[in-house]
Every structure is written in C-alpha cells, then in structure tokens.
mmCIF file of C-alpha atoms in Angstrom:
data_model
loop_
_atom_site.group_PDB
_atom_site.id
_atom_site.type_symbol
_atom_site.label_atom_id
_atom_site.label_comp_id
_atom_site.label_asym_id
_atom_site.label_seq_id
_atom_site.Cartn_x
_atom_site.Cartn_y
_atom_site.Cartn_z
ATOM 1 C CA UNK A 28 139.175 114.864 150.844
ATOM 2 C CA UNK A 29 138.741 116.559 154.041
ATOM 3 C CA UNK A 30 134.945 116.682 155.236
ATOM 4 C CA UNK A 31 133.312 119.581 156.315
ATOM 5 C CA UNK A 32 129.716 119.269 156.539
ATOM 6 C CA UNK A 33 128.558 116.612 159.456
ATOM 7 C CA UNK A 34 126.562 113.287 157.630
ATOM 8 C CA UNK A 35 122.496 114.692 157.565
ATOM 9 C CA UNK A 36 119.728 112.076 158.145
ATOM 10 C CA UNK A 37 119.930 109.945 154.509
ATOM 11 C CA UNK A 38 123.706 109.405 154.808
ATOM 12 C CA UNK A 39 126.081 112.307 152.890
ATOM 13 C CA UNK A 40 127.566 115.164 153.617
ATOM 14 C CA UNK A 41 130.045 117.165 152.061
ATOM 15 C CA UNK A 42 133.938 116.928 151.659
ATOM 16 C CA UNK A 43 136.371 119.280 150.049
ATOM 17 C CA UNK A 44 138.771 117.911 147.637
ATOM 18 C CA UNK A 45 142.600 119.783 145.903
ATOM 19 C CA UNK A 46 139.736 121.200 143.433
ATOM 20 C CA UNK A 47 136.505 121.894 144.104
ATOM 21 C CA UNK A 48 134.591 119.439 145.958
ATOM 22 C CA UNK A 49 131.942 116.575 146.853
ATOM 23 C CA UNK A 50 128.826 114.659 148.357
ATOM 24 C CA UNK A 51 130.334 111.308 149.677
ATOM 25 C CA UNK A 52 127.770 109.202 151.337
ATOM 26 C CA UNK A 53 129.310 107.416 154.541
ATOM 27 C CA UNK A 54 130.833 104.628 152.893
ATOM 28 C CA UNK A 55 133.072 107.197 151.259
ATOM 29 C CA UNK A 56 132.236 106.716 147.764
ATOM 30 C CA UNK A 57 131.639 110.468 145.908
ATOM 31 C CA UNK A 58 128.099 110.848 144.505
ATOM 32 C CA UNK A 59 128.870 113.944 143.278
ATOM 33 C CA UNK A 60 132.589 115.804 142.798
ATOM 34 C CA UNK A 61 132.299 119.659 141.784
ATOM 35 C CA UNK A 62 133.960 122.469 140.951
ATOM 36 C CA UNK A 63 131.686 125.293 143.390
ATOM 37 C CA UNK A 64 132.137 124.718 147.279
ATOM 38 C CA UNK A 65 129.061 122.455 149.020
ATOM 39 C CA UNK A 66 128.035 124.669 151.191
ATOM 40 C CA UNK A 67 125.793 122.463 153.052
ATOM 41 C CA UNK A 68 123.914 118.847 151.545
ATOM 42 C CA UNK A 69 120.526 118.514 152.272
ATOM 43 C CA UNK A 70 117.747 115.615 152.203
ATOM 44 C CA UNK A 71 118.208 113.006 149.689
ATOM 45 C CA UNK A 72 118.949 115.131 146.254
ATOM 46 C CA UNK A 73 119.946 118.915 147.011
ATOM 47 C CA UNK A 74 122.908 120.505 148.236
ATOM 48 C CA UNK A 75 123.476 123.798 148.352
ATOM 49 C CA UNK A 76 126.907 125.252 146.552
ATOM 50 C CA UNK A 77 127.835 128.613 146.706
ATOM 51 C CA UNK A 78 129.394 130.345 143.226
ATOM 52 C CA UNK A 79 131.666 133.093 143.082
ATOM 53 C CA UNK A 80 131.506 133.541 139.497
ATOM 54 C CA UNK A 81 129.323 136.532 139.580
ATOM 55 C CA UNK A 82 130.121 137.181 143.143
ATOM 56 C CA UNK A 83 129.593 135.608 146.279
ATOM 57 C CA UNK A 84 125.870 133.591 145.097
ATOM 58 C CA UNK A 85 124.496 130.220 146.999
ATOM 59 C CA UNK A 86 122.534 128.473 144.320
ATOM 60 C CA UNK A 87 120.444 125.083 144.598
ATOM 61 C CA UNK A 88 122.112 121.954 143.005
ATOM 62 C CA UNK A 89 120.744 118.521 142.711
ATOM 63 C CA UNK A 90 122.989 115.155 143.346
ATOM 64 C CA UNK A 91 123.522 114.921 138.877
ATOM 65 C CA UNK A 92 125.086 118.499 139.216
ATOM 66 C CA UNK A 93 122.531 120.054 137.914
ATOM 67 C CA UNK A 94 121.527 123.874 139.144
ATOM 68 C CA UNK A 95 117.875 123.933 140.573
ATOM 69 C CA UNK A 96 116.181 126.844 139.470
ATOM 70 C CA UNK A 97 117.310 130.375 138.010
ATOM 71 C CA UNK A 98 117.460 131.794 141.137
ATOM 72 C CA UNK A 99 120.106 133.040 142.896
ATOM 73 C CA UNK A 100 120.818 133.878 146.908
ATOM 74 C CA UNK A 101 122.795 136.226 148.529
ATOM 75 C CA UNK A 102 121.907 134.397 151.814
ATOM 76 C CA UNK A 103 121.045 130.797 153.628
ATOM 77 C CA UNK A 104 120.047 130.281 156.686
ATOM 78 C CA UNK A 105 120.012 125.972 155.990
ATOM 79 C CA UNK A 106 119.564 124.561 159.318
ATOM 80 C CA UNK A 107 115.604 124.025 159.068
ATOM 81 C CA UNK A 108 116.500 121.521 156.514
ATOM 82 C CA UNK A 109 116.705 119.271 159.692
ATOM 83 C CA UNK A 110 113.710 119.871 160.288
ATOM 84 C CA UNK A 111 111.064 121.191 158.703
ATOM 85 C CA UNK A 112 112.809 120.705 155.131
ATOM 86 C CA UNK A 113 112.614 124.327 154.490
ATOM 87 C CA UNK A 114 115.014 127.165 154.020
ATOM 88 C CA UNK A 115 115.533 130.537 154.670
ATOM 89 C CA UNK A 116 117.347 132.517 152.422
ATOM 90 C CA UNK A 117 117.930 135.994 150.978
ATOM 91 C CA UNK A 118 117.431 137.908 147.573
ATOM 92 C CA UNK A 119 118.630 141.212 147.726
ATOM 93 C CA UNK A 120 118.769 141.240 151.831
ATOM 94 C CA UNK A 121 114.833 140.621 152.155
ATOM 95 C CA UNK A 122 114.541 137.110 153.243
ATOM 96 C CA UNK A 123 112.062 134.692 152.537
ATOM 97 C CA UNK A 124 111.573 130.572 152.419
ATOM 98 C CA UNK A 125 111.234 128.132 150.376
ATOM 99 C CA UNK A 126 110.694 124.277 150.298
ATOM 100 C CA UNK A 127 113.357 121.475 148.784
ATOM 101 C CA UNK A 128 111.567 121.248 145.854
ATOM 102 C CA UNK A 129 111.581 125.179 145.213
ATOM 103 C CA UNK A 130 108.698 126.197 145.856
ATOM 104 C CA UNK A 131 109.050 130.008 147.660
ATOM 105 C CA UNK A 132 106.422 129.390 150.755
ATOM 106 C CA UNK A 133 107.387 133.218 152.050
ATOM 107 C CA UNK A 134 107.940 135.910 149.137
ATOM 108 C CA UNK A 135 110.717 137.830 149.909
ATOM 109 C CA UNK A 136 110.429 140.985 151.283
ATOM 110 C CA UNK A 137 111.422 140.526 155.071
ATOM 111 C CA UNK A 138 114.213 142.259 156.071
ATOM 112 C CA UNK A 139 115.020 139.632 158.883
ATOM 113 C CA UNK A 140 113.321 135.665 159.369
ATOM 114 C CA UNK A 141 114.648 133.353 162.224
ATOM 115 C CA UNK A 142 114.143 130.288 162.945
ATOM 116 C CA UNK A 143 112.526 129.219 166.214
ATOM 117 C CA UNK A 144 111.909 126.097 166.312
ATOM 118 C CA UNK A 145 111.364 125.148 162.810
ATOM 119 C CA UNK A 146 107.705 125.762 163.184
ATOM 120 C CA UNK A 147 107.836 129.191 164.277
ATOM 121 C CA UNK A 148 109.893 132.518 163.136
ATOM 122 C CA UNK A 149 111.010 136.057 164.586
ATOM 123 C CA UNK A 150 110.085 137.955 161.320
ATOM 124 C CA UNK A 151 111.203 141.443 160.706
ATOM 125 C CA UNK A 152 109.648 144.255 158.875
ATOM 126 C CA UNK A 153 111.277 147.807 159.054
ATOM 127 C CA UNK A 154 112.623 147.176 163.066
ATOM 128 C CA UNK A 155 109.786 145.723 163.955
ATOM 129 C CA UNK A 156 109.018 141.367 164.872
ATOM 130 C CA UNK A 157 106.632 139.748 165.218
ATOM 131 C CA UNK A 158 105.815 135.744 166.404
ATOM 132 C CA UNK A 159 104.499 133.740 163.263
ATOM 133 C CA UNK A 160 104.356 130.301 161.400
ATOM 134 C CA UNK A 161 104.401 128.633 157.880
ATOM 135 C CA UNK A 162 101.102 127.821 158.175
ATOM 136 C CA UNK A 163 99.941 131.552 157.832
ATOM 137 C CA UNK A 164 102.426 132.321 155.529
ATOM 138 C CA UNK A 165 103.937 134.154 158.345
ATOM 139 C CA UNK A 166 101.063 136.716 158.990
ATOM 140 C CA UNK A 167 102.174 137.958 162.633
ATOM 141 C CA UNK A 168 100.549 135.597 165.302
ATOM 142 C CA UNK A 169 101.797 138.218 167.832
ATOM 143 C CA UNK A 170 104.288 140.830 168.016
ATOM 144 C CA UNK A 171 107.928 140.727 169.558
ATOM 145 C CA UNK A 172 110.551 142.288 170.610
ATOM 146 C CA UNK A 173 113.648 141.605 168.575
ATOM 147 C CA UNK A 174 114.105 137.593 169.488
ATOM 148 C CA UNK A 175 117.129 135.644 168.194
ATOM 149 C CA UNK A 176 116.911 131.661 167.475
ATOM 150 C CA UNK A 177 118.226 129.536 170.260
ATOM 151 C CA UNK A 178 119.722 127.292 167.139
#
C-alpha cells in the first residue's frame, strides 16, 4: 500500500490499494477498505471519497464504509477540518459549509469561500467579497477586495 494522505491528529491516513483505497491507523492496520478513492480522512469517523460512477463527485463515508448524508458535492476544501471540524463544499458550483455531523452551517449560495484562519472567511457572491465568520452565519463584517487564504 502506498500512503497518499498524512496521518491526521487521530492517527488515521488514506492509502491507495491495488483496487481502491483504505484507511489505516498508525500501526498499519486497515480500518476500512473500499473500491472508492479516499481523498481525505477527517477526525476518527469520517472520510471524503471521490465517486466517479456519475461523474466526479465527492461524498462522505463513515469508518464502516457507509455513505453519510445523501448529499453529493462537486468540490471540497477539506483543510478546514484540521482546525474547526468544518468543510467548505460546493454543490452546483455554489459553496457552503457543513460540520462533520452533516449539519449545514452555511447554505450553498456563495460563488467562493476561502478560509483565512479557520474562524474568519473571505466569502464571495457575484465578485463582491466580504470578511465573515461562522458565528454570524457568514454575514459580512467588512467589504474586501478578493483575499486568498494563506493556508
């Protein structure tokens, strides 16, 4: 097996297998094997897979291999999980934010969302950008020129 994600803070990583991929722990034991490509492993219960059966789609699975939430996504900014257990995902090219329990925290109606530090976000709608936080449901705190994340 060839590892293609780093171990997360809980000691899990995704590895590529001859057929499909797997989640392993730090001892190398396989926790879950699947025919899908695992894109990222979050906490100790969820992973992001790429499902190519109906085009290129992301879905979330649990460590039992079950698809979580019936939602399918066309893009994912998974680096947010490291800090706040949040995912910036898109559906039909509109971005929103969910937590790792599948709760939609910010509806999918933004053309762009970039994390600045895991708490503050640059959010875009029709080429107008604002500084926002999750605490205020991404309501603009201040108008901005487009800002890129430093992550």
